[in-house]
Coordinates of C-alpha atoms in Angstrom, one line a residue:
M1 CA 0.0 0.0 0.0
K2 CA 1.3 3.4 -1.0
K3 CA 1.6 6.0 1.7
E4 CA 0.2 9.4 0.5
K5 CA 2.2 12.5 1.3
K6 CA 0.2 15.0 3.4
E7 CA 0.0 18.3 1.5
A8 CA 0.1 21.6 3.1
P9 CA -3.0 23.8 2.8
E10 CA -2.8 26.9 0.6
T11 CA -3.8 29.2 3.4
L12 CA -3.5 28.7 7.1
S13 CA -5.0 31.2 9.5
W14 CA -5.5 31.4 13.3
S15 CA -6.2 34.0 16.0
A16 CA -3.9 34.5 19.0
A17 CA -2.9 37.1 21.5
E18 CA 0.2 39.1 20.5
H19 CA 2.0 37.5 23.5
E20 CA 1.0 35.4 26.4
Y21 CA -0.3 37.3 29.4
A22 CA 1.1 36.5 32.8
E23 CA -0.9 37.9 35.7
K24 CA 1.4 40.2 37.8
N25 CA 0.9 40.1 41.5
A26 CA 1.9 42.8 44.0
M27 CA 5.3 41.3 44.6
W28 CA 6.1 41.7 40.9
Y29 CA 5.4 45.5 41.2
L30 CA 7.3 45.7 44.5
V31 CA 10.4 44.1 43.0
L32 CA 10.2 46.3 39.9
G33 CA 9.9 49.4 42.1
G34 CA 12.7 48.3 44.4
I35 CA 15.1 47.7 41.5
A36 CA 14.1 51.1 39.9
L37 CA 14.6 52.9 43.3
L38 CA 18.0 51.3 43.8
L39 CA 19.1 52.2 40.3
L40 CA 17.7 55.8 40.7
I41 CA 19.7 56.2 44.0
I42 CA 22.9 55.0 42.3
A43 CA 22.3 57.3 39.3
L44 CA 21.8 60.3 41.6
W45 CA 24.8 59.4 43.8
Q46 CA 26.9 59.3 40.7
G47 CA 25.5 62.5 39.4
N48 CA 24.2 60.8 36.2
Y49 CA 20.9 62.6 35.8
F50 CA 20.4 61.3 32.3
F51 CA 20.4 57.7 33.6
A52 CA 18.1 58.7 36.5
V53 CA 15.6 60.0 34.0
F54 CA 16.0 56.8 31.9
V55 CA 15.3 54.6 35.0
V56 CA 12.1 56.5 35.9
I57 CA 10.9 56.3 32.3
A58 CA 11.8 52.6 32.0
A59 CA 10.0 51.8 35.3
V60 CA 6.8 53.6 34.1
I61 CA 6.9 51.8 30.8
L62 CA 7.5 48.4 32.4
T63 CA 4.6 49.0 34.8
N64 CA 2.3 49.9 32.0
F65 CA 3.3 46.9 29.9
G66 CA 2.8 44.7 33.0
K67 CA -0.8 45.9 33.3
R68 CA -1.7 45.9 29.6
R69 CA -3.6 42.9 28.3
P70 CA -2.3 41.7 24.9
K71 CA -4.3 42.4 21.7
V72 CA -5.7 39.5 19.7
F73 CA -4.6 39.4 16.1
E74 CA -5.5 37.3 13.1
F75 CA -2.4 35.5 11.7
R76 CA -2.1 33.8 8.3
V77 CA 0.4 32.0 6.2
T78 CA -0.3 31.8 2.5
T79 CA 1.5 30.8 -0.7
E80 CA 2.3 34.5 -1.1
G81 CA 3.6 35.4 2.4
V82 CA 2.8 35.9 6.0
G83 CA 0.0 38.1 7.4
V84 CA -0.2 39.7 10.9
G85 CA -3.5 41.5 11.3
E86 CA -3.7 44.1 8.5
K87 CA 0.0 43.9 7.7
F88 CA 1.1 41.4 5.0
L89 CA 4.8 40.4 4.4
P90 CA 5.3 38.9 0.9
F91 CA 8.0 36.2 0.6
E92 CA 10.2 38.7 -1.4
E93 CA 10.7 40.7 1.9
L94 CA 11.4 37.6 4.0
E95 CA 14.8 35.9 4.5
S96 CA 14.0 32.8 6.6
F97 CA 11.8 31.3 9.3
M98 CA 12.1 29.2 12.4
I99 CA 9.9 27.6 15.0
R100 CA 10.8 28.3 18.6
E101 CA 9.5 25.5 20.7
R102 CA 8.8 26.5 24.3
Q103 CA 7.9 24.4 27.3
D104 CA 4.6 25.1 29.0
A105 CA 3.8 28.0 26.5
L106 CA 2.7 28.5 23.0
H107 CA 5.4 27.9 20.4
E108 CA 6.6 30.9 18.3
L109 CA 6.8 31.1 14.5
I110 CA 9.6 33.5 13.9
V111 CA 9.9 35.1 10.5
K112 CA 13.1 37.0 9.6
K113 CA 12.7 40.0 7.4
K114 CA 15.3 41.3 5.0
T115 CA 16.1 44.3 7.1
Y116 CA 18.6 45.3 9.8
V117 CA 16.1 47.2 12.0
N118 CA 13.8 44.9 13.9
P119 CA 14.2 41.9 11.6
Y120 CA 12.2 39.3 13.5
V121 CA 8.4 38.9 13.6
R122 CA 7.3 36.6 16.4
I123 CA 4.0 34.9 16.0
P124 CA 2.4 32.7 18.8
V125 CA 1.3 29.4 17.5
D126 CA 0.2 26.0 18.9
E127 CA 2.1 22.8 18.1
G128 CA -0.2 21.5 15.4
T129 CA -0.5 24.8 13.6
A130 CA 3.3 25.3 13.8
E131 CA 3.8 22.0 11.8
Q132 CA 1.3 23.1 9.2
A133 CA 3.0 26.5 8.9
R134 CA 6.4 24.8 8.6
A135 CA 5.1 22.7 5.7
L136 CA 3.8 25.9 3.9
L137 CA 6.8 28.1 4.6
A138 CA 9.5 25.4 3.8
V139 CA 8.5 25.6 0.1
K140 CA 9.5 29.2 -0.1
L141 CA 11.9 30.0 2.7
P142 CA 14.9 28.2 4.4
E143 CA 14.4 27.1 8.0
E144 CA 17.1 28.3 10.4
E145 CA 17.9 27.3 14.0
Y146 CA 16.9 30.0 16.5
E147 CA 18.9 30.9 19.5
A148 CA 16.9 32.9 22.1
S149 CA 18.6 36.2 22.8
L150 CA 19.2 37.6 26.2
I151 CA 16.4 40.0 25.7
D152 CA 14.0 37.1 24.8
L153 CA 15.0 35.3 28.0
F154 CA 14.6 38.5 30.1
A155 CA 11.2 39.2 28.6
D156 CA 10.1 35.6 29.3
W157 CA 11.3 35.9 32.9
L158 CA 9.5 39.2 33.4
G159 CA 6.3 37.8 31.9
L160 CA 6.1 40.4 29.2

């Protein structure tokens, strides 16, 4: 008996939050405030007022990001490219793709654009959809290994 090869669909679409939301408790905000206060005291002691302003702004931004619920987007992979909400990236603008498998969290489909400024587009995806997307994308783009950066690890640790 001949085993039939499973073909990839022409269009794959799904909805997901832009990132996974982690509920922040009071301790999260206390630690953030404590670190910000410590850095602020060090900056003022050193007379580095620019860094002091940066610390205050960063603490406010992190607090707001911690409270904000993620938006839900419609994602799609087609034979022409990758769509995120209203934005569409044709394959001509893309360099490669990779699937970042994560424990106890949604996987990420990461698409690398042909640009130096913010080249990675991270798309949350479940395991089954990730395999279907891999089959669709592998026809047009090379798959690369992905090494999580220090910023990725820090954002995961903060729950952002």
